[in-house]
Coordinates of C-alpha atoms and ligand atoms in Angstrom, one line a residue:
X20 CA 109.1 47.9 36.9
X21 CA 109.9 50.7 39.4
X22 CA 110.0 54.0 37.9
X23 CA 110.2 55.9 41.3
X24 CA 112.0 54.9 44.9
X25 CA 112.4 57.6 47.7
X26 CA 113.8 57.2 50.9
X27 CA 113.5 59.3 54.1
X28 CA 113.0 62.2 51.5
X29 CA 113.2 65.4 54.0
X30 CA 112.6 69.1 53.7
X31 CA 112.9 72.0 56.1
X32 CA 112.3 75.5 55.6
X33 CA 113.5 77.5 58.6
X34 CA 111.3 75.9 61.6
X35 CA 108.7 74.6 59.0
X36 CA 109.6 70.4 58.1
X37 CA 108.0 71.0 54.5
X38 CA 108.8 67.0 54.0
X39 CA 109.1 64.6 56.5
X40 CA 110.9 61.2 55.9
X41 CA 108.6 60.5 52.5
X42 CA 108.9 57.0 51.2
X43 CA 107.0 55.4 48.4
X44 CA 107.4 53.6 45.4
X45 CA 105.6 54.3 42.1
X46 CA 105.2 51.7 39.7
X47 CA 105.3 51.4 35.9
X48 CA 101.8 52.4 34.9
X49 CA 100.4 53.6 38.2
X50 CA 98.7 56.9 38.1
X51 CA 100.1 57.7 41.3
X52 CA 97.9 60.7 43.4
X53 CA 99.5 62.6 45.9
X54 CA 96.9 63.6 48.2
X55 CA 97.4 66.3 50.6
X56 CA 95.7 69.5 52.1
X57 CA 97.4 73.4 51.1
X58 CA 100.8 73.1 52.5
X59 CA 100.5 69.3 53.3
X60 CA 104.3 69.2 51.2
X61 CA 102.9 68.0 47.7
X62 CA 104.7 70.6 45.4
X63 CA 108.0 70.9 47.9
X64 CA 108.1 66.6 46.5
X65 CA 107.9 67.1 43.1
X66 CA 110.2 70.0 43.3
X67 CA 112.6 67.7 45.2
X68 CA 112.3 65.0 42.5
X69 CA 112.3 67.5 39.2
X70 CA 115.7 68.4 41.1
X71 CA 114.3 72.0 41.2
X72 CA 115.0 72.3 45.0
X73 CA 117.8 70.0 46.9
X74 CA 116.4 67.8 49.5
X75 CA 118.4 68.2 53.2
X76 CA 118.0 64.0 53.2
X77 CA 116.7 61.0 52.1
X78 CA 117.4 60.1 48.2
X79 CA 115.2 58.9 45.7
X80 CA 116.0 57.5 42.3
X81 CA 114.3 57.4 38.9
X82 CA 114.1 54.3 36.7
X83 CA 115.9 52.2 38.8
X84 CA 119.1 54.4 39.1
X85 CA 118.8 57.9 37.1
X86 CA 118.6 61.9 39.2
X87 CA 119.2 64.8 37.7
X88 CA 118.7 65.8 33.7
X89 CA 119.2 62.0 32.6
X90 CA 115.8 61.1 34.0
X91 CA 114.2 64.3 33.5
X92 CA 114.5 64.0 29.8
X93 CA 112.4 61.3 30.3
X94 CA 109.5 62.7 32.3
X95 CA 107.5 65.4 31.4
X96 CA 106.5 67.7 34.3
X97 CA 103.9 70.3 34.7
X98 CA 104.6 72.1 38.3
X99 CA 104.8 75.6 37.5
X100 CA 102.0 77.1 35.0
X101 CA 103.6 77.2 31.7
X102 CA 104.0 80.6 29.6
X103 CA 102.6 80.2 26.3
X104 CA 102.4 83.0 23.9
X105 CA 98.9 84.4 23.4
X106 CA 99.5 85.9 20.2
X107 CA 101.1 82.7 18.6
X108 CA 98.7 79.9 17.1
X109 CA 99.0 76.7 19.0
X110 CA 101.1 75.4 16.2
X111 CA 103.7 78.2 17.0
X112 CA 104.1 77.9 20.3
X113 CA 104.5 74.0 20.6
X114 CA 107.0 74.4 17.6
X115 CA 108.7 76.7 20.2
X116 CA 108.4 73.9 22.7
X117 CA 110.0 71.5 20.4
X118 CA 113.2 73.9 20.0
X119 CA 113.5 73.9 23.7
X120 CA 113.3 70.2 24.4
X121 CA 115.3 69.5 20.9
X122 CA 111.6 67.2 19.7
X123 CA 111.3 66.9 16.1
X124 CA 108.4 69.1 15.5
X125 CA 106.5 66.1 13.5
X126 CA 105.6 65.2 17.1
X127 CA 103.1 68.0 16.8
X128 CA 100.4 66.4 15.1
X129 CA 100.2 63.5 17.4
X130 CA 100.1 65.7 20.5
X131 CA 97.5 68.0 19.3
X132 CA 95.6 65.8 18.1
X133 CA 95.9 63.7 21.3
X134 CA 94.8 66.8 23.4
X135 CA 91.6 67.2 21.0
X136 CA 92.6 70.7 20.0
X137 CA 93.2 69.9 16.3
X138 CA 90.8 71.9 15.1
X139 CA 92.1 74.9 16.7
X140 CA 95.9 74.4 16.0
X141 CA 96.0 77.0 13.8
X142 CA 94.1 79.5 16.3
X143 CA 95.9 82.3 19.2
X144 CA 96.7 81.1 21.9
X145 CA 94.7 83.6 23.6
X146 CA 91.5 82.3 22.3
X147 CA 91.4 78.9 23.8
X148 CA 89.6 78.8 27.1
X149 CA 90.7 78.2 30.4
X150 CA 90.3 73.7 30.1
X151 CA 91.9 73.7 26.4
X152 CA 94.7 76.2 27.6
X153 CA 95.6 73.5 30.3
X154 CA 94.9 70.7 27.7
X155 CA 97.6 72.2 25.6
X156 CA 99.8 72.5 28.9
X157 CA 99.5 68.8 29.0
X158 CA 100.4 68.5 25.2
X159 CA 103.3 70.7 25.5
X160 CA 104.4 67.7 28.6
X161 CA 103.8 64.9 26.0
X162 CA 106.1 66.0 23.4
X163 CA 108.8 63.7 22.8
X164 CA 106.8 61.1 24.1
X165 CA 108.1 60.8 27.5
X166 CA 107.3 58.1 30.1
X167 CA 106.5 59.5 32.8
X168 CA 104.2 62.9 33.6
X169 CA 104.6 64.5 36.5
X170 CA 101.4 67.1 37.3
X171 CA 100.8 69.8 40.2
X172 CA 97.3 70.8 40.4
X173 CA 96.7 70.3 37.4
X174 CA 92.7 71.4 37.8
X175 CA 92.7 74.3 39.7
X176 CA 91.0 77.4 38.6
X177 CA 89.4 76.1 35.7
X178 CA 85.0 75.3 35.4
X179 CA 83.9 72.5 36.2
X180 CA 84.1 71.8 32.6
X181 CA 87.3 72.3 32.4
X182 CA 88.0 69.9 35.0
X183 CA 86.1 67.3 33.6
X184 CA 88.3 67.6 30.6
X185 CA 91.7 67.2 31.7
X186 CA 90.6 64.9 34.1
X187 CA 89.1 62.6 31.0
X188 CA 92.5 63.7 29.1
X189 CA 94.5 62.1 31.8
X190 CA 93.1 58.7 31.8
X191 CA 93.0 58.7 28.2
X192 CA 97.2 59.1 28.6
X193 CA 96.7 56.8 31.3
X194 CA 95.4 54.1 29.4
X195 CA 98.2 54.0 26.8
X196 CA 100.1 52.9 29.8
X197 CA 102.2 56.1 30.9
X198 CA 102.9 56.4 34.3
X199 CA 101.8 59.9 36.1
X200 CA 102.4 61.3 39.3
X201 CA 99.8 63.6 40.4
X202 CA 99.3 66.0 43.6
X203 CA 95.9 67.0 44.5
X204 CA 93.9 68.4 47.4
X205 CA 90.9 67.0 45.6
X206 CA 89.9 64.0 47.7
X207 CA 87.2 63.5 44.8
X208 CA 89.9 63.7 42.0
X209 CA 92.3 61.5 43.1
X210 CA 89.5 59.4 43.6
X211 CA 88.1 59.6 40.4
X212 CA 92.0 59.7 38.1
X213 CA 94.3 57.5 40.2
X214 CA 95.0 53.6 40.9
X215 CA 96.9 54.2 43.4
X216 CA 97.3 57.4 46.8
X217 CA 99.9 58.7 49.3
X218 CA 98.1 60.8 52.0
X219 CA 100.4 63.8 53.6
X220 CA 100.0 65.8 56.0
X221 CA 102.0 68.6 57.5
X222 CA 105.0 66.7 55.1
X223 CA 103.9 63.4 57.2
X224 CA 102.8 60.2 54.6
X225 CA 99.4 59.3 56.9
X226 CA 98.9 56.2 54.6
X227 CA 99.3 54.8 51.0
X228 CA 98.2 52.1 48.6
X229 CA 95.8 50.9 45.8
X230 CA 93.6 53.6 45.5
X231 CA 90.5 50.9 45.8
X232 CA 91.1 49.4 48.7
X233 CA 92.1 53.0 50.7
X234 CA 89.5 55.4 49.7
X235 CA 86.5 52.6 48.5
X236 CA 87.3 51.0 52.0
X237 CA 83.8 49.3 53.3
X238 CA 81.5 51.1 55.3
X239 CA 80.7 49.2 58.6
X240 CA 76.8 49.1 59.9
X241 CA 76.3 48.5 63.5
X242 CA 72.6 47.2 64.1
X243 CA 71.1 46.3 67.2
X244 CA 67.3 45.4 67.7
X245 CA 65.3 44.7 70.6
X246 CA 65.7 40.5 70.9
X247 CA 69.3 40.7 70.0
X248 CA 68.9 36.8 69.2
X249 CA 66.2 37.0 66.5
X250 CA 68.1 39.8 64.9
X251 CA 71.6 37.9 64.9
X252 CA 69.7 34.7 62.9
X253 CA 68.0 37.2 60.3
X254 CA 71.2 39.0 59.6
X255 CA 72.7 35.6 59.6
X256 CA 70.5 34.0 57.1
X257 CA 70.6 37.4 54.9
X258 CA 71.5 37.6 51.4
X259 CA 72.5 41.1 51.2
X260 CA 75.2 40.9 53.8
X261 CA 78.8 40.1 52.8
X262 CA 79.9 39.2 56.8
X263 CA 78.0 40.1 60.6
X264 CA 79.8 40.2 63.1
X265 CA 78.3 39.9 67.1
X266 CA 79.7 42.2 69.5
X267 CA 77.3 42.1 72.9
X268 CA 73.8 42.9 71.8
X269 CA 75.1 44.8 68.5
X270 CA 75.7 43.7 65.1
X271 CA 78.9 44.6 63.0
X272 CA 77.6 44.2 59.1
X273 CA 78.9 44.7 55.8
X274 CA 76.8 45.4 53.3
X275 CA 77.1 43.3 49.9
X276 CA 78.3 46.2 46.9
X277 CA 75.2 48.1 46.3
X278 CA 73.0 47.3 48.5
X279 CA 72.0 50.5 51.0
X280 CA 71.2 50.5 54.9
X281 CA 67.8 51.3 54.0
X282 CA 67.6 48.0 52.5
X283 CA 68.3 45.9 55.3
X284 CA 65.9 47.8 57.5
X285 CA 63.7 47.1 54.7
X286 CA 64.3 43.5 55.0
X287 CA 64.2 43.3 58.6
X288 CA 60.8 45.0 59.0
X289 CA 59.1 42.6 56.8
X290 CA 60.4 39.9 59.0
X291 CA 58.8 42.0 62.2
X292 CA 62.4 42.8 63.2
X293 CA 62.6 46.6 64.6
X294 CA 65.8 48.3 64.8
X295 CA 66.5 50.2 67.6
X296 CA 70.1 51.5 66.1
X297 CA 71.6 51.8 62.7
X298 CA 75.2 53.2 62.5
X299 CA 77.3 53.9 59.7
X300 CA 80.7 54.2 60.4
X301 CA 83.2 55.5 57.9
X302 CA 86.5 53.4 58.3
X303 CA 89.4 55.4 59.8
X304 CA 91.0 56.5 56.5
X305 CA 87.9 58.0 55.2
X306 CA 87.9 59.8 58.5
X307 CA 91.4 61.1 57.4
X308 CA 90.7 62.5 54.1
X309 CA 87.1 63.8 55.0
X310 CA 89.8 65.6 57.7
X311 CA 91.8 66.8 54.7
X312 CA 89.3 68.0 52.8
X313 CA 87.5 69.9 55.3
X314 CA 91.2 71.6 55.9
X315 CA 90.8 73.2 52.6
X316 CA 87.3 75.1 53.1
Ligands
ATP3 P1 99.8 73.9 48.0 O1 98.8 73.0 47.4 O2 99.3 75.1 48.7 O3 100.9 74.3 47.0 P2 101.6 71.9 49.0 O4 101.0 70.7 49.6 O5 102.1 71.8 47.6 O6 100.6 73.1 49.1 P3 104.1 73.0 49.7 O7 104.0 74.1 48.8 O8 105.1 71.9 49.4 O9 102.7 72.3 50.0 O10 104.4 73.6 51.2 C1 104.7 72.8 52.3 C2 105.1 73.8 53.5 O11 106.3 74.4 53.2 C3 104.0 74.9 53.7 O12 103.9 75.1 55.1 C4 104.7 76.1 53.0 O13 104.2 77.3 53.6 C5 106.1 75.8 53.2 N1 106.9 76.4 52.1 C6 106.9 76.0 50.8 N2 107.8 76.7 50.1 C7 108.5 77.5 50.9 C8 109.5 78.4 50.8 N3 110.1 78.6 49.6 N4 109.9 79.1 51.9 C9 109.4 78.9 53.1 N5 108.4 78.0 53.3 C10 107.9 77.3 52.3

């Protein structure tokens, strides 16, 4: 099922195109990573789809055929950092979450205990540190059980504990088979949270897709050795190669899954085969997001 269609989404402000054209698709039960560097267009999307700022084109539908408040009851989004109150005991301030979003406060106790802050529902706000404040965040989002979660960043400024937190909360939610939508401009995150990727930049989508075969894409090894044609039979006749490919004196290989270059020049050398070249080559969208990420330093 399709929970999320846009079309030639498109956003301007003044002479900067925030969004350019977006489509893409989200599926039921996708954790869905938009990956883009600082001002690649990530939160001006959401924002368009929460219907918190208009878009100048395009269109996009929820759930087959819902905008606007009908389908936002059914997604819980996290864009903005939320305002909890410090003084109030977790308890208290999801009861006043609740209120807002007219959930019967027996939801509660499911959510907390969901987030793993049971044991401090009855403590301040203000006590919690920085990874259980954004757990909570996250609790306050699955309140009324929506389907969908829709989160902005949802890891930056906390520890590296923190982060290892809600990143292990997410694909616990995941795993019950929610959909989520999630902008990042941690190549490592989306990596490690989402099935599937849509790469922006400058409000352009540079690619999308299973997030397996875009980011884990192969590395290719180009070998060439000093008799190209006892090389080309060992690589031939080697079990730790998944395909070789000839092109003039060099050798395009793929390794088999975890096997190493050093392994092959291992191999090689026992058979009295010296390399004279070994070249790993990242495939092209690698090359983009290592671009992306160095954009952020
Ligand atoms: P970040 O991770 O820094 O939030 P982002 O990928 O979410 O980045 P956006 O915040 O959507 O990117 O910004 C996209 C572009 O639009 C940027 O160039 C930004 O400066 C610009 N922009 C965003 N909001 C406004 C605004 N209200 N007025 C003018 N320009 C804006």
């Amino acid at each position: 099922m399709t929970i999320l269609e846009t079309e030639g989404l498109d956003k301007s402000y003044g002479l900067v195109h925030a969004v350019n054209q977006l489509s893409l698709r989200v599926e039921a039960g996708q954790v869905y990573g938009i990956l883009g560097a600082n001002g690649s267009g990530k939160t001006t999307t959401l924002s368009m789809l929460m219907g918190i700022i208009r878009p100048d084109g395009g269109t996009f539908r929820w759930f087959g055929n819902l905008t606007g408040p009908a389908a936002n009851r059914r997604i819980g989004a996290l864009i903005e950092t939320p305002n909890f109150y410090p003084y109030l005991t977790l308890e208290q301030n999801l009861k006043i979450v609740c209120r807002i979003k007219g959930v019967d406060e027996k939801d509660i106790q499911r959510v907390i205990k969901l987030v793993g802050l049971y044991d401090r529902w009855r403590s301040r706000f203000q006590t919690l540190s920085l990874g259980m404040k954004q757990r909570l965040a996250l609790g306050s989002l699955l309140l009324g059980d929506p389907d969908v979660l829709v989160l902005d960043e949802v890891t930056n400024g906390l520890d590296p504990e923190g982060i290892a937190e809600v990143r292990s909360l997410i694909r616990q939610v995941a795993s019950t088979g929610k959909t989520i939508i999630l902008a990042s401009h941690i190549l490592d995150e989306v990596e490690k949270v989402c099935s599937h990727v849509v790469i922006l930049k400058k409000g352009n989508k540079l690619a999308g897709g299973a997030v397996d075969s875009l980011i884990k894409g192969k590395e290719v090894i180009t070998l060439s050795g000093s008799d190209a044609e006892q090389l080309g039979d060992a690589l031939t006749a080697s079990d730790l190669l998944e395909s070789v490919v000839r092109s003039g004196d060099d050798f395009n290989v793929i390794l088999r899954p975890g096997i190493m270059a050093a392994d092959i020049s291992r191999d090689l050398m026992g058979k009295g085969i010296v390399l004279t070249k070994i070249e790993i080559h990242k495939n092209s969208l690698e090359e983009q997001f290592l671009e992306l990420v160095k954009q952020d330093i």
